[in-house]
Short mmCIF file of C-alpha atoms in Angstrom, two decimals:
data_model
loop_
_atom_site.label_atom_id
_atom_site.label_comp_id
_atom_site.label_asym_id
_atom_site.label_seq_id
_atom_site.Cartn_x
_atom_site.Cartn_y
_atom_site.Cartn_z
CA UNK A 1 9.37 -11.18 -22.58
CA UNK A 2 10.07 -13.69 -24.83
CA UNK A 3 8.71 -16.96 -23.38
CA UNK A 4 5.37 -18.57 -23.23
CA UNK A 5 4.65 -17.80 -19.52
CA UNK A 6 1.17 -15.89 -19.69
CA UNK A 7 2.90 -12.66 -17.51
CA UNK A 8 1.15 -11.61 -14.65
CA UNK A 9 1.04 -7.83 -13.97
CA UNK A 10 0.84 -7.01 -9.73
CA UNK A 11 -0.06 -3.46 -8.84
CA UNK A 12 0.02 -3.34 -5.55
CA UNK A 13 -0.09 -0.22 -2.75
CA UNK A 14 -0.11 0.43 0.72
CA UNK A 15 -2.88 -2.84 1.60
CA UNK A 16 0.21 -4.99 0.53
CA UNK A 17 2.57 -4.33 2.96
CA UNK A 18 0.55 -3.83 5.98
CA UNK A 19 0.55 -7.42 7.28
CA UNK A 20 3.66 -6.50 7.37
CA UNK A 21 3.59 -3.78 9.65
CA UNK A 22 4.33 -0.81 7.69
CA UNK A 23 2.22 1.70 8.50
CA UNK A 24 1.87 4.90 6.06
CA UNK A 25 2.81 8.04 6.49
CA UNK A 26 -0.57 9.38 6.90
CA UNK A 27 -0.77 6.46 10.05
CA UNK A 28 2.37 6.37 11.83
CA UNK A 29 1.52 7.06 15.24
CA UNK A 30 4.01 9.36 17.44
CA UNK A 31 6.24 12.41 16.84
CA UNK A 32 5.20 12.70 13.15
CA UNK A 33 1.10 13.20 13.17
CA UNK A 34 2.67 16.83 14.24
CA UNK A 35 3.74 16.66 10.86
CA UNK A 36 1.89 17.52 8.18
CA UNK A 37 2.72 15.54 5.03
CA UNK A 38 3.57 18.31 2.70
CA UNK A 39 6.81 18.78 5.37
CA UNK A 40 7.99 15.74 5.02
CA UNK A 41 7.43 14.11 1.89
CA UNK A 42 7.13 17.55 -0.77
CA UNK A 43 9.31 18.63 -2.54
CA UNK A 44 8.77 22.14 -1.12
CA UNK A 45 9.25 20.35 2.24
CA UNK A 46 12.76 19.10 1.34
CA UNK A 47 13.71 22.46 0.33
CA UNK A 48 12.35 24.38 3.20
CA UNK A 49 13.58 21.79 6.16
CA UNK A 50 15.63 18.82 4.95
CA UNK A 51 17.15 17.65 7.81
CA UNK A 52 13.61 16.83 9.10
CA UNK A 53 12.63 14.94 5.69
CA UNK A 54 16.07 12.95 6.09
CA UNK A 55 15.09 12.84 9.85
CA UNK A 56 11.80 11.50 8.92
CA UNK A 57 13.11 9.22 6.38
CA UNK A 58 15.93 7.72 8.39
CA UNK A 59 13.04 6.68 11.12
CA UNK A 60 11.12 5.48 8.06
CA UNK A 61 14.07 2.96 7.11
CA UNK A 62 14.30 1.90 11.17
CA UNK A 63 10.68 1.03 10.61
CA UNK A 64 11.34 -1.64 7.47
CA UNK A 65 14.45 -3.05 9.07
CA UNK A 66 12.71 -4.11 11.73
CA UNK A 67 10.08 -5.90 9.13
CA UNK A 68 9.12 -9.33 7.07
CA UNK A 69 7.66 -9.76 3.72
CA UNK A 70 4.19 -10.87 4.43
CA UNK A 71 2.66 -14.65 3.00
CA UNK A 72 1.48 -12.23 0.39
CA UNK A 73 4.62 -11.19 -0.80
CA UNK A 74 6.04 -14.58 -0.99
CA UNK A 75 3.10 -15.91 -2.75
CA UNK A 76 3.97 -13.14 -5.46
CA UNK A 77 7.91 -14.43 -4.97
CA UNK A 78 6.59 -17.83 -6.20
CA UNK A 79 5.05 -17.61 -8.87
CA UNK A 80 7.50 -16.89 -11.21
CA UNK A 81 7.78 -20.78 -11.16
CA UNK A 82 4.79 -21.00 -13.81
CA UNK A 83 3.92 -17.36 -14.36
CA UNK A 84 5.86 -14.11 -16.01
CA UNK A 85 6.18 -11.80 -12.90
CA UNK A 86 6.04 -8.35 -12.67
CA UNK A 87 5.29 -6.17 -10.02
CA UNK A 88 4.75 -2.18 -9.88
CA UNK A 89 4.65 -0.74 -6.51
CA UNK A 90 3.40 2.15 -5.07
CA UNK A 91 5.68 1.07 -1.83
CA UNK A 92 8.43 2.03 -0.91
CA UNK A 93 10.03 -0.78 0.99
CA UNK A 94 11.54 -3.64 -0.48
CA UNK A 95 9.19 -6.28 0.63
CA UNK A 96 8.79 -7.62 -2.84
CA UNK A 97 12.51 -7.97 -2.96
CA UNK A 98 13.41 -9.88 0.37
CA UNK A 99 10.26 -11.73 -0.89
CA UNK A 100 11.97 -13.45 -3.65
CA UNK A 101 10.55 -11.27 -6.77
CA UNK A 102 12.63 -10.62 -8.96
CA UNK A 103 10.57 -7.57 -11.49
CA UNK A 104 9.84 -4.87 -9.47
CA UNK A 105 9.04 -1.55 -10.74
CA UNK A 106 9.02 1.11 -7.66
CA UNK A 107 6.20 3.43 -9.14
CA UNK A 108 7.41 6.04 -6.24
CA UNK A 109 10.96 5.43 -5.24
CA UNK A 110 12.83 3.16 -2.81
CA UNK A 111 13.13 3.39 0.55
CA UNK A 112 16.62 1.75 1.09
CA UNK A 113 17.70 3.93 -1.51
CA UNK A 114 19.17 7.71 -2.27
CA UNK A 115 20.65 9.89 -4.79
CA UNK A 116 22.51 12.99 -6.11
CA UNK A 117 21.25 15.92 -5.81
CA UNK A 118 23.13 17.67 -8.49
CA UNK A 119 22.92 14.41 -10.64
CA UNK A 120 19.82 12.24 -10.19
CA UNK A 121 20.82 9.22 -12.58
CA UNK A 122 23.18 8.24 -8.98
CA UNK A 123 21.21 6.47 -7.10
CA UNK A 124 23.14 5.26 -4.29
CA UNK A 125 22.05 1.62 -2.58
CA UNK A 126 22.39 2.05 1.41
CA UNK A 127 23.52 -0.39 3.36
CA UNK A 128 21.04 -1.48 6.50
CA UNK A 129 24.04 -1.15 9.40
CA UNK A 130 23.85 3.02 8.10
CA UNK A 131 20.81 4.55 6.63
CA UNK A 132 20.86 7.27 9.31
CA UNK A 133 21.17 10.34 6.20
CA UNK A 134 21.09 13.43 6.50
CA UNK A 135 21.98 16.44 4.25
CA UNK A 136 25.79 16.67 5.18
CA UNK A 137 25.82 13.26 4.42
CA UNK A 138 28.54 12.49 1.00
CA UNK A 139 28.36 9.48 -0.87
CA UNK A 140 30.65 9.05 -3.65
CA UNK A 141 31.48 12.93 -3.82
CA UNK A 142 27.17 14.30 -3.95
CA UNK A 143 25.07 15.47 -1.57
CA UNK A 144 21.90 13.16 -1.79
CA UNK A 145 18.41 13.28 -0.95
CA UNK A 146 15.64 10.62 0.09
CA UNK A 147 15.85 8.38 -3.55
CA UNK A 148 11.29 9.07 -3.35
CA UNK A 149 9.05 10.52 -5.54
CA UNK A 150 7.93 13.41 -3.49
CA UNK A 151 4.20 15.34 -3.62
CA UNK A 152 4.95 18.20 -6.09
CA UNK A 153 7.40 15.65 -8.47
CA UNK A 154 6.64 13.51 -11.95
CA UNK A 155 6.57 9.91 -11.03
CA UNK A 156 9.32 8.74 -13.94
CA UNK A 157 8.17 5.04 -13.90
CA UNK A 158 4.88 5.58 -14.85
CA UNK A 159 5.50 4.90 -18.88
CA UNK A 160 8.15 1.95 -18.32
CA UNK A 161 5.09 0.82 -16.01
CA UNK A 162 2.09 1.14 -18.81
CA UNK A 163 3.95 -0.62 -21.68
CA UNK A 164 4.20 -4.21 -19.24
CA UNK A 165 0.03 -3.27 -18.69
CA UNK A 166 -0.11 -3.08 -21.87
CA UNK A 167 1.49 -6.72 -22.23
CA UNK A 168 -0.43 -8.63 -19.49
CA UNK A 169 -2.49 -11.59 -19.40
CA UNK A 170 -3.66 -10.74 -15.83
CA UNK A 171 -3.53 -8.30 -13.83
CA UNK A 172 -3.81 -8.29 -10.01
CA UNK A 173 -4.31 -5.41 -8.05
CA UNK A 174 -3.20 -5.50 -4.33
CA UNK A 175 -4.39 -2.87 -1.59
CA UNK A 176 -5.03 0.34 -3.58
CA UNK A 177 -7.66 1.75 -4.20
CA UNK A 178 -8.67 1.40 -7.48
CA UNK A 179 -9.95 5.49 -7.49
CA UNK A 180 -6.68 7.05 -6.49
CA UNK A 181 -3.99 8.19 -9.13
CA UNK A 182 -2.04 6.30 -10.99
CA UNK A 183 -3.22 2.35 -10.16
CA UNK A 184 -6.88 3.25 -11.20
CA UNK A 185 -4.86 4.96 -14.85
CA UNK A 186 -2.24 1.87 -15.23
CA UNK A 187 -5.43 -0.53 -14.92
CA UNK A 188 -7.34 1.01 -18.22
CA UNK A 189 -3.77 0.32 -20.03
CA UNK A 190 -4.97 -3.91 -19.62
CA UNK A 191 -5.35 -5.38 -23.23
CA UNK A 192 -9.02 -6.45 -23.25
CA UNK A 193 -8.56 -9.95 -23.26
CA UNK A 194 -5.76 -9.84 -19.67
CA UNK A 195 -8.09 -11.44 -16.74
CA UNK A 196 -8.19 -8.70 -13.90
CA UNK A 197 -8.75 -9.74 -9.85
CA UNK A 198 -8.63 -7.16 -7.14
CA UNK A 199 -7.68 -7.73 -3.62
CA UNK A 200 -8.75 -5.60 -0.49
CA UNK A 201 -10.95 -6.02 2.25
CA UNK A 202 -12.56 -2.59 1.63
CA UNK A 203 -12.43 -3.33 -1.90
CA UNK A 204 -13.42 0.50 -3.73
CA UNK A 205 -16.68 0.31 -6.50
CA UNK A 206 -15.22 -0.93 -9.45
CA UNK A 207 -16.01 -2.42 -12.60
CA UNK A 208 -17.98 -5.80 -14.04
CA UNK A 209 -15.07 -7.59 -15.64
CA UNK A 210 -12.99 -6.98 -12.73
CA UNK A 211 -13.23 -10.09 -10.24
CA UNK A 212 -12.93 -9.29 -6.48
CA UNK A 213 -11.55 -10.48 -3.34
CA UNK A 214 -12.38 -9.33 -0.96
CA UNK A 215 -9.37 -10.52 2.22
CA UNK A 216 -5.59 -8.63 2.86
CA UNK A 217 -2.62 -9.42 0.97
CA UNK A 218 -1.86 -13.21 2.12
CA UNK A 219 -5.57 -14.49 2.25
CA UNK A 220 -6.35 -12.93 -0.65
CA UNK A 221 -2.94 -14.46 -2.73
CA UNK A 222 -3.75 -18.00 -1.81
CA UNK A 223 -7.82 -17.32 -2.76
CA UNK A 224 -6.35 -15.48 -6.25
CA UNK A 225 -4.15 -18.89 -6.74
CA UNK A 226 -6.70 -20.72 -6.72
CA UNK A 227 -8.75 -18.69 -9.03
CA UNK A 228 -5.76 -18.79 -11.37
#
């Protein structure tokens, strides 16, 4: 981080991508309502029925390919002209990257990637024309699994995320409740001197030092830029 630009860190959650039409599995309509989250997004569920989990993520990838970054994503990326910008996201979509953000840390994994079952350091990016995987899929000699942090698994990127927040001049939380781990935990690592913002149409109760912008991601980002 060797420059004089102010460091602005975004902590983003599902509300960041809502305007792009990305649903979380909690509110996906149709077939998946019949499956508890723990069947399709937990370590136990994957051990029990890997075919179902692969199928679930194939559907989510298909949805993601139809989605486009929204103005919120684009405005975050544009701030790189004037600030040292870091994005720490709970989202598994690649909309921040597609909007042009260059420093994106994914706490919960990435939908468009898979990794080797027998070696988690081997991570492979799926091509848009080949997003379907099954338990039989072999890449580079390895069977693969979604590159997603399932329930019951550790969040390996939390330590690097903490380090980034500790160096922030400005921290902006968008579309994630400040009562839910890990966002709430991360905010507590912001330096006392940092300016804190929280963009959400239905904000949780937060400490007085946090500037609340009661809007969705795109409108909220426009308001943030005025306030900066």
